[in-house]
Amino acid sequence: MLTLNTGSVCDVCAEEYGPHRRPHSITCGHVLCAACCDTIIEKTSPRLTPVCPFCREQFTSDSIRLIRLDFTSSGVSTPRRFPNSLEANEVFNEDLVDDRAYSFDSVQGRVATARAEARRLEDKVAKVAHKKCSVEEVHTLHEELTKWLQSEVKTDDQVSAALKSLSIPTRLKIDRKLLSHQTSSLHLSAALLRAILLNHLAHSEATKAARSLESSLRARIDDLEMSKAKLEGELTK
């Protein structure tokens, strides 16, 4: 039976695998804990299929497979006991770990919130791209994207500053990389929406100018017609 190295953690929640948190594989082969698999499924819209947070391949609850491990020989089931002479130092280290865990949870929460908001905006952009929208809808979405991208710059700076004193788990590194890709994609979407709005504005201005010119020419033609009729009337006298 397979064994697990001490310190092996779920790359999504960064919790250590053990008898009460067993690893599971999904369709694409990536490994998560059962709690994270369930969370992804629960938070996915009923209209959509859950996807792997790493490669975005779809999976279902039926495709999740438990990876059976021998925890008795892996060294993860029994906590190590420090000698009495190190009790005080152990308490100090535990407090330090708690502080870092709190900081990590705060950072992870910010990144998760930002990714969720980015995903929501991506969905709105996709809907706009696949249906006929009014100029007002495009303008509103462009403003929403611009506002979020400006706030995301501040959030990213704060996260970067907080992570300088932390050992970053692989899951959080991946989340930040995915968020970076999402942000880049939304920058392009915002630029595209701006181009659409500018094009509409230019088209509107050109249409107004054309109508104004047409009206002016029609008025001039009417004047000429009246002058012609007047001259013809005088000639017949």
mmCIF file of C-alpha atoms in Angstrom:
data_model
loop_
_atom_site.group_PDB
_atom_site.id
_atom_site.type_symbol
_atom_site.label_atom_id
_atom_site.label_comp_id
_atom_site.label_asym_id
_atom_site.label_seq_id
_atom_site.Cartn_x
_atom_site.Cartn_y
_atom_site.Cartn_z
ATOM 1 C CA MET A 1 0.000 0.000 0.000
ATOM 2 C CA LEU A 2 1.159 3.551 -0.676
ATOM 3 C CA THR A 3 2.594 5.687 2.111
ATOM 4 C CA LEU A 4 2.664 9.465 2.508
ATOM 5 C CA ASN A 5 5.632 11.686 3.303
ATOM 6 C CA THR A 6 5.389 13.748 6.462
ATOM 7 C CA GLY A 7 4.197 17.266 5.696
ATOM 8 C CA SER A 8 2.246 16.373 2.545
ATOM 9 C CA VAL A 9 -0.659 18.811 2.253
ATOM 10 C CA CYS A 10 -3.684 19.485 0.090
ATOM 11 C CA ASP A 11 -2.631 22.085 -2.493
ATOM 12 C CA VAL A 12 -5.990 23.844 -2.245
ATOM 13 C CA CYS A 13 -6.497 24.360 1.505
ATOM 14 C CA ALA A 14 -2.865 23.660 2.589
ATOM 15 C CA GLU A 15 -4.111 21.277 5.331
ATOM 16 C CA GLU A 16 -1.901 18.249 6.039
ATOM 17 C CA TYR A 17 -3.141 14.859 4.864
ATOM 18 C CA GLY A 18 -3.859 12.299 7.558
ATOM 19 C CA PRO A 19 -6.363 9.652 8.699
ATOM 20 C CA HIS A 20 -9.060 12.330 8.962
ATOM 21 C CA ARG A 21 -8.089 14.217 5.786
ATOM 22 C CA ARG A 22 -7.404 11.658 3.076
ATOM 23 C CA PRO A 23 -6.246 12.534 -0.458
ATOM 24 C CA HIS A 24 -8.637 12.035 -3.385
ATOM 25 C CA SER A 25 -7.968 12.154 -7.126
ATOM 26 C CA ILE A 26 -10.293 13.695 -9.705
ATOM 27 C CA THR A 27 -10.726 12.996 -13.426
ATOM 28 C CA CYS A 28 -7.636 14.911 -14.574
ATOM 29 C CA GLY A 29 -5.392 13.191 -12.006
ATOM 30 C CA HIS A 30 -4.878 16.131 -9.662
ATOM 31 C CA VAL A 31 -5.138 15.355 -5.955
ATOM 32 C CA LEU A 32 -7.278 17.238 -3.405
ATOM 33 C CA CYS A 33 -8.777 16.477 -0.024
ATOM 34 C CA ALA A 34 -12.431 15.423 0.151
ATOM 35 C CA ALA A 35 -13.488 18.691 1.805
ATOM 36 C CA CYS A 36 -12.052 20.769 -1.042
ATOM 37 C CA CYS A 37 -13.667 18.504 -3.660
ATOM 38 C CA ASP A 38 -17.029 18.945 -1.941
ATOM 39 C CA THR A 39 -16.550 22.723 -1.627
ATOM 40 C CA ILE A 40 -15.786 23.107 -5.338
ATOM 41 C CA ILE A 41 -18.897 21.081 -6.245
ATOM 42 C CA GLU A 42 -21.128 23.011 -3.807
ATOM 43 C CA LYS A 43 -19.940 26.436 -4.998
ATOM 44 C CA THR A 44 -20.309 25.617 -8.695
ATOM 45 C CA SER A 45 -23.479 26.936 -10.312
ATOM 46 C CA PRO A 46 -26.094 24.203 -10.995
ATOM 47 C CA ARG A 47 -25.915 25.195 -14.661
ATOM 48 C CA LEU A 48 -22.182 24.471 -14.812
ATOM 49 C CA THR A 49 -19.940 21.455 -14.243
ATOM 50 C CA PRO A 50 -17.264 21.605 -11.501
ATOM 51 C CA VAL A 51 -13.726 22.057 -12.819
ATOM 52 C CA CYS A 52 -10.256 21.308 -11.479
ATOM 53 C CA PRO A 53 -8.762 24.479 -9.898
ATOM 54 C CA PHE A 54 -5.406 23.682 -11.531
ATOM 55 C CA CYS A 55 -6.122 22.665 -15.150
ATOM 56 C CA ARG A 56 -9.863 23.576 -15.430
ATOM 57 C CA GLU A 57 -10.817 20.049 -16.595
ATOM 58 C CA GLN A 58 -14.380 19.102 -15.650
ATOM 59 C CA PHE A 59 -15.182 16.455 -13.043
ATOM 60 C CA THR A 60 -18.204 15.145 -11.133
ATOM 61 C CA SER A 61 -18.771 13.786 -7.651
ATOM 62 C CA ASP A 62 -18.928 10.269 -9.107
ATOM 63 C CA SER A 63 -15.469 10.641 -10.660
ATOM 64 C CA ILE A 64 -13.740 11.421 -7.336
ATOM 65 C CA ARG A 65 -11.584 8.500 -6.167
ATOM 66 C CA LEU A 66 -10.127 7.924 -2.702
ATOM 67 C CA ILE A 67 -6.378 7.280 -2.677
ATOM 68 C CA ARG A 68 -5.812 4.519 -0.122
ATOM 69 C CA LEU A 69 -2.699 5.063 2.004
ATOM 70 C CA ASP A 70 -0.978 3.369 4.922
ATOM 71 C CA PHE A 71 -0.848 6.115 7.536
ATOM 72 C CA THR A 72 0.592 3.812 10.218
ATOM 73 C CA SER A 73 4.015 3.823 8.521
ATOM 74 C CA SER A 74 3.918 7.306 7.045
ATOM 75 C CA GLY A 75 4.657 9.098 10.274
ATOM 76 C CA VAL A 76 1.745 11.524 9.983
ATOM 77 C CA SER A 77 -0.741 9.930 12.365
ATOM 78 C CA THR A 78 1.192 10.329 15.640
ATOM 79 C CA PRO A 79 2.382 13.791 16.702
ATOM 80 C CA ARG A 80 5.993 13.971 17.878
ATOM 81 C CA ARG A 81 6.556 14.672 21.584
ATOM 82 C CA PHE A 82 9.321 17.126 22.479
ATOM 83 C CA PRO A 83 11.489 16.616 25.578
ATOM 84 C CA ASN A 84 10.449 18.480 28.713
ATOM 85 C CA SER A 85 13.454 20.800 28.416
ATOM 86 C CA LEU A 86 11.985 22.190 25.195
ATOM 87 C CA GLU A 87 8.416 22.714 26.436
ATOM 88 C CA ALA A 88 8.738 26.506 26.661
ATOM 89 C CA ASN A 89 10.323 26.725 23.221
ATOM 90 C CA GLU A 90 7.568 24.478 21.831
ATOM 91 C CA VAL A 91 4.871 26.834 23.137
ATOM 92 C CA PHE A 92 6.697 29.797 21.587
ATOM 93 C CA ASN A 93 6.945 28.021 18.235
ATOM 94 C CA GLU A 94 3.258 27.108 18.337
ATOM 95 C CA ASP A 95 2.347 30.762 18.924
ATOM 96 C CA LEU A 96 4.544 31.762 15.989
ATOM 97 C CA VAL A 97 2.884 29.179 13.756
ATOM 98 C CA ASP A 98 -0.554 30.413 14.862
ATOM 99 C CA ASP A 99 0.369 33.994 13.939
ATOM 100 C CA ARG A 100 1.653 32.904 10.541
ATOM 101 C CA ALA A 101 -1.410 30.734 9.976
ATOM 102 C CA TYR A 102 -3.618 33.725 10.758
ATOM 103 C CA SER A 103 -1.672 35.870 8.296
ATOM 104 C CA PHE A 104 -1.806 33.126 5.678
ATOM 105 C CA ASP A 105 -5.570 32.712 6.144
ATOM 106 C CA SER A 106 -6.013 36.459 5.694
ATOM 107 C CA VAL A 107 -3.929 36.493 2.508
ATOM 108 C CA GLN A 108 -5.574 33.347 1.149
ATOM 109 C CA GLY A 109 -8.985 34.883 1.809
ATOM 110 C CA ARG A 110 -8.094 38.028 -0.127
ATOM 111 C CA VAL A 111 -6.795 36.048 -3.077
ATOM 112 C CA ALA A 112 -9.849 33.758 -3.070
ATOM 113 C CA THR A 113 -12.208 36.752 -2.946
ATOM 114 C CA ALA A 114 -10.356 38.460 -5.795
ATOM 115 C CA ARG A 115 -10.456 35.286 -7.927
ATOM 116 C CA ALA A 116 -14.193 34.874 -7.318
ATOM 117 C CA GLU A 117 -14.859 38.483 -8.337
ATOM 118 C CA ALA A 118 -12.627 38.106 -11.406
ATOM 119 C CA ARG A 119 -14.537 34.961 -12.389
ATOM 120 C CA ARG A 120 -17.847 36.828 -12.006
ATOM 121 C CA LEU A 121 -16.603 39.626 -14.258
ATOM 122 C CA GLU A 122 -15.302 37.100 -16.801
ATOM 123 C CA ASP A 123 -18.790 35.564 -16.928
ATOM 124 C CA LYS A 124 -20.358 39.005 -17.510
ATOM 125 C CA VAL A 125 -17.896 39.741 -20.318
ATOM 126 C CA ALA A 126 -18.697 36.361 -21.906
ATOM 127 C CA LYS A 127 -22.439 37.099 -21.768
ATOM 128 C CA VAL A 128 -21.938 40.509 -23.376
ATOM 129 C CA ALA A 129 -19.842 38.909 -26.117
ATOM 130 C CA HIS A 130 -22.561 36.379 -26.964
ATOM 131 C CA LYS A 131 -25.626 38.613 -27.049
ATOM 132 C CA LYS A 132 -26.726 41.929 -28.484
ATOM 133 C CA CYS A 133 -26.287 44.570 -25.783
ATOM 134 C CA SER A 134 -27.159 48.222 -25.498
ATOM 135 C CA VAL A 135 -24.472 50.885 -25.292
ATOM 136 C CA GLU A 136 -25.524 51.521 -21.694
ATOM 137 C CA GLU A 137 -24.837 47.874 -20.756
ATOM 138 C CA VAL A 138 -21.389 47.958 -22.368
ATOM 139 C CA HIS A 139 -20.602 51.287 -20.688
ATOM 140 C CA THR A 140 -21.688 49.984 -17.262
ATOM 141 C CA LEU A 141 -19.595 46.812 -17.605
ATOM 142 C CA HIS A 142 -16.554 48.822 -18.750
ATOM 143 C CA GLU A 143 -16.836 51.076 -15.694
ATOM 144 C CA GLU A 144 -17.200 48.036 -13.420
ATOM 145 C CA LEU A 145 -14.125 46.373 -14.948
ATOM 146 C CA THR A 146 -12.042 49.548 -14.715
ATOM 147 C CA LYS A 147 -13.002 50.102 -11.078
ATOM 148 C CA TRP A 148 -12.162 46.494 -10.127
ATOM 149 C CA LEU A 149 -8.818 46.527 -11.965
ATOM 150 C CA GLN A 150 -7.820 49.728 -10.162
ATOM 151 C CA SER A 151 -8.720 48.251 -6.766
ATOM 152 C CA GLU A 152 -6.964 44.965 -7.643
ATOM 153 C CA VAL A 153 -3.650 46.809 -8.019
ATOM 154 C CA LYS A 154 -3.915 47.942 -4.376
ATOM 155 C CA THR A 155 -4.993 44.477 -3.209
ATOM 156 C CA ASP A 156 -2.088 42.806 -5.020
ATOM 157 C CA ASP A 157 0.388 45.228 -3.431
ATOM 158 C CA GLN A 158 -1.029 44.474 0.027
ATOM 159 C CA VAL A 159 -0.890 40.712 -0.583
ATOM 160 C CA SER A 160 2.700 40.923 -1.848
ATOM 161 C CA ALA A 161 3.728 42.861 1.253
ATOM 162 C CA ALA A 162 2.024 40.352 3.575
ATOM 163 C CA LEU A 163 3.648 37.356 1.856
ATOM 164 C CA LYS A 164 7.192 38.637 2.380
ATOM 165 C CA SER A 165 7.184 37.184 5.903
ATOM 166 C CA LEU A 166 5.391 33.935 4.998
ATOM 167 C CA SER A 167 6.369 30.628 3.463
ATOM 168 C CA ILE A 168 3.960 30.489 0.506
ATOM 169 C CA PRO A 169 2.234 27.099 -0.064
ATOM 170 C CA THR A 170 2.048 25.777 -3.604
ATOM 171 C CA ARG A 171 -1.741 26.196 -3.670
ATOM 172 C CA LEU A 172 -1.504 29.922 -2.950
ATOM 173 C CA LYS A 173 1.218 30.369 -5.566
ATOM 174 C CA ILE A 174 -1.047 28.715 -8.134
ATOM 175 C CA ASP A 175 -4.021 30.837 -7.035
ATOM 176 C CA ARG A 176 -2.007 34.035 -7.434
ATOM 177 C CA LYS A 177 -0.773 32.922 -10.846
ATOM 178 C CA LEU A 178 -4.320 32.111 -11.964
ATOM 179 C CA LEU A 179 -5.504 35.465 -10.595
ATOM 180 C CA SER A 180 -2.733 37.162 -12.567
ATOM 181 C CA HIS A 181 -3.950 35.443 -15.752
ATOM 182 C CA GLN A 182 -7.537 36.457 -14.972
ATOM 183 C CA THR A 183 -6.465 40.061 -14.354
ATOM 184 C CA SER A 184 -4.557 40.174 -17.652
ATOM 185 C CA SER A 185 -7.596 38.765 -19.445
ATOM 186 C CA LEU A 186 -9.855 41.380 -17.848
ATOM 187 C CA HIS A 187 -7.419 44.148 -18.846
ATOM 188 C CA LEU A 188 -7.827 42.998 -22.453
ATOM 189 C CA SER A 189 -11.606 42.822 -22.044
ATOM 190 C CA ALA A 190 -11.671 46.360 -20.632
ATOM 191 C CA ALA A 191 -9.569 47.601 -23.554
ATOM 192 C CA LEU A 192 -11.913 45.853 -26.010
ATOM 193 C CA LEU A 193 -15.006 47.352 -24.377
ATOM 194 C CA ARG A 194 -13.389 50.793 -24.465
ATOM 195 C CA ALA A 195 -12.645 50.330 -28.165
ATOM 196 C CA ILE A 196 -16.276 49.338 -28.757
ATOM 197 C CA LEU A 197 -17.496 52.443 -26.917
ATOM 198 C CA LEU A 198 -15.094 54.727 -28.797
ATOM 199 C CA ASN A 199 -16.132 53.154 -32.083
ATOM 200 C CA HIS A 200 -19.787 53.667 -31.201
ATOM 201 C CA LEU A 201 -19.075 57.279 -30.241
ATOM 202 C CA ALA A 202 -17.220 57.894 -33.512
ATOM 203 C CA HIS A 203 -20.046 56.247 -35.454
ATOM 204 C CA SER A 204 -22.637 58.356 -33.616
ATOM 205 C CA GLU A 205 -20.704 61.558 -34.283
ATOM 206 C CA ALA A 206 -20.275 60.617 -37.944
ATOM 207 C CA THR A 207 -23.993 59.837 -38.218
ATOM 208 C CA LYS A 208 -24.903 63.176 -36.633
ATOM 209 C CA ALA A 209 -22.532 65.012 -38.977
ATOM 210 C CA ALA A 210 -23.958 63.176 -41.992
ATOM 211 C CA ARG A 211 -27.528 63.971 -40.956
ATOM 212 C CA SER A 212 -26.632 67.600 -40.355
ATOM 213 C CA LEU A 213 -25.015 67.827 -43.786
ATOM 214 C CA GLU A 214 -28.000 66.102 -45.378
ATOM 215 C CA SER A 215 -30.374 68.549 -43.690
ATOM 216 C CA SER A 216 -28.265 71.494 -44.835
ATOM 217 C CA LEU A 217 -28.177 70.228 -48.421
ATOM 218 C CA ARG A 218 -31.924 69.607 -48.450
ATOM 219 C CA ALA A 219 -32.539 73.146 -47.213
ATOM 220 C CA ARG A 220 -30.271 74.499 -49.937
ATOM 221 C CA ILE A 221 -32.079 72.427 -52.583
ATOM 222 C CA ASP A 222 -35.415 73.759 -51.331
ATOM 223 C CA ASP A 223 -34.096 77.323 -51.601
ATOM 224 C CA LEU A 224 -32.881 76.664 -55.137
ATOM 225 C CA GLU A 225 -36.223 75.112 -56.077
ATOM 226 C CA MET A 226 -38.030 78.176 -54.742
ATOM 227 C CA SER A 227 -35.661 80.521 -56.608
ATOM 228 C CA LYS A 228 -36.160 78.517 -59.794
ATOM 229 C CA ALA A 229 -39.947 78.625 -59.447
ATOM 230 C CA LYS A 230 -39.810 82.368 -58.811
ATOM 231 C CA LEU A 231 -37.659 82.974 -61.896
ATOM 232 C CA GLU A 232 -39.909 80.806 -64.060
ATOM 233 C CA GLY A 233 -42.926 82.760 -62.810
ATOM 234 C CA GLU A 234 -41.314 86.066 -63.722
ATOM 235 C CA LEU A 235 -40.372 84.792 -67.186
ATOM 236 C CA THR A 236 -43.955 83.804 -67.975
ATOM 237 C CA LYS A 237 -45.291 87.279 -67.251
#
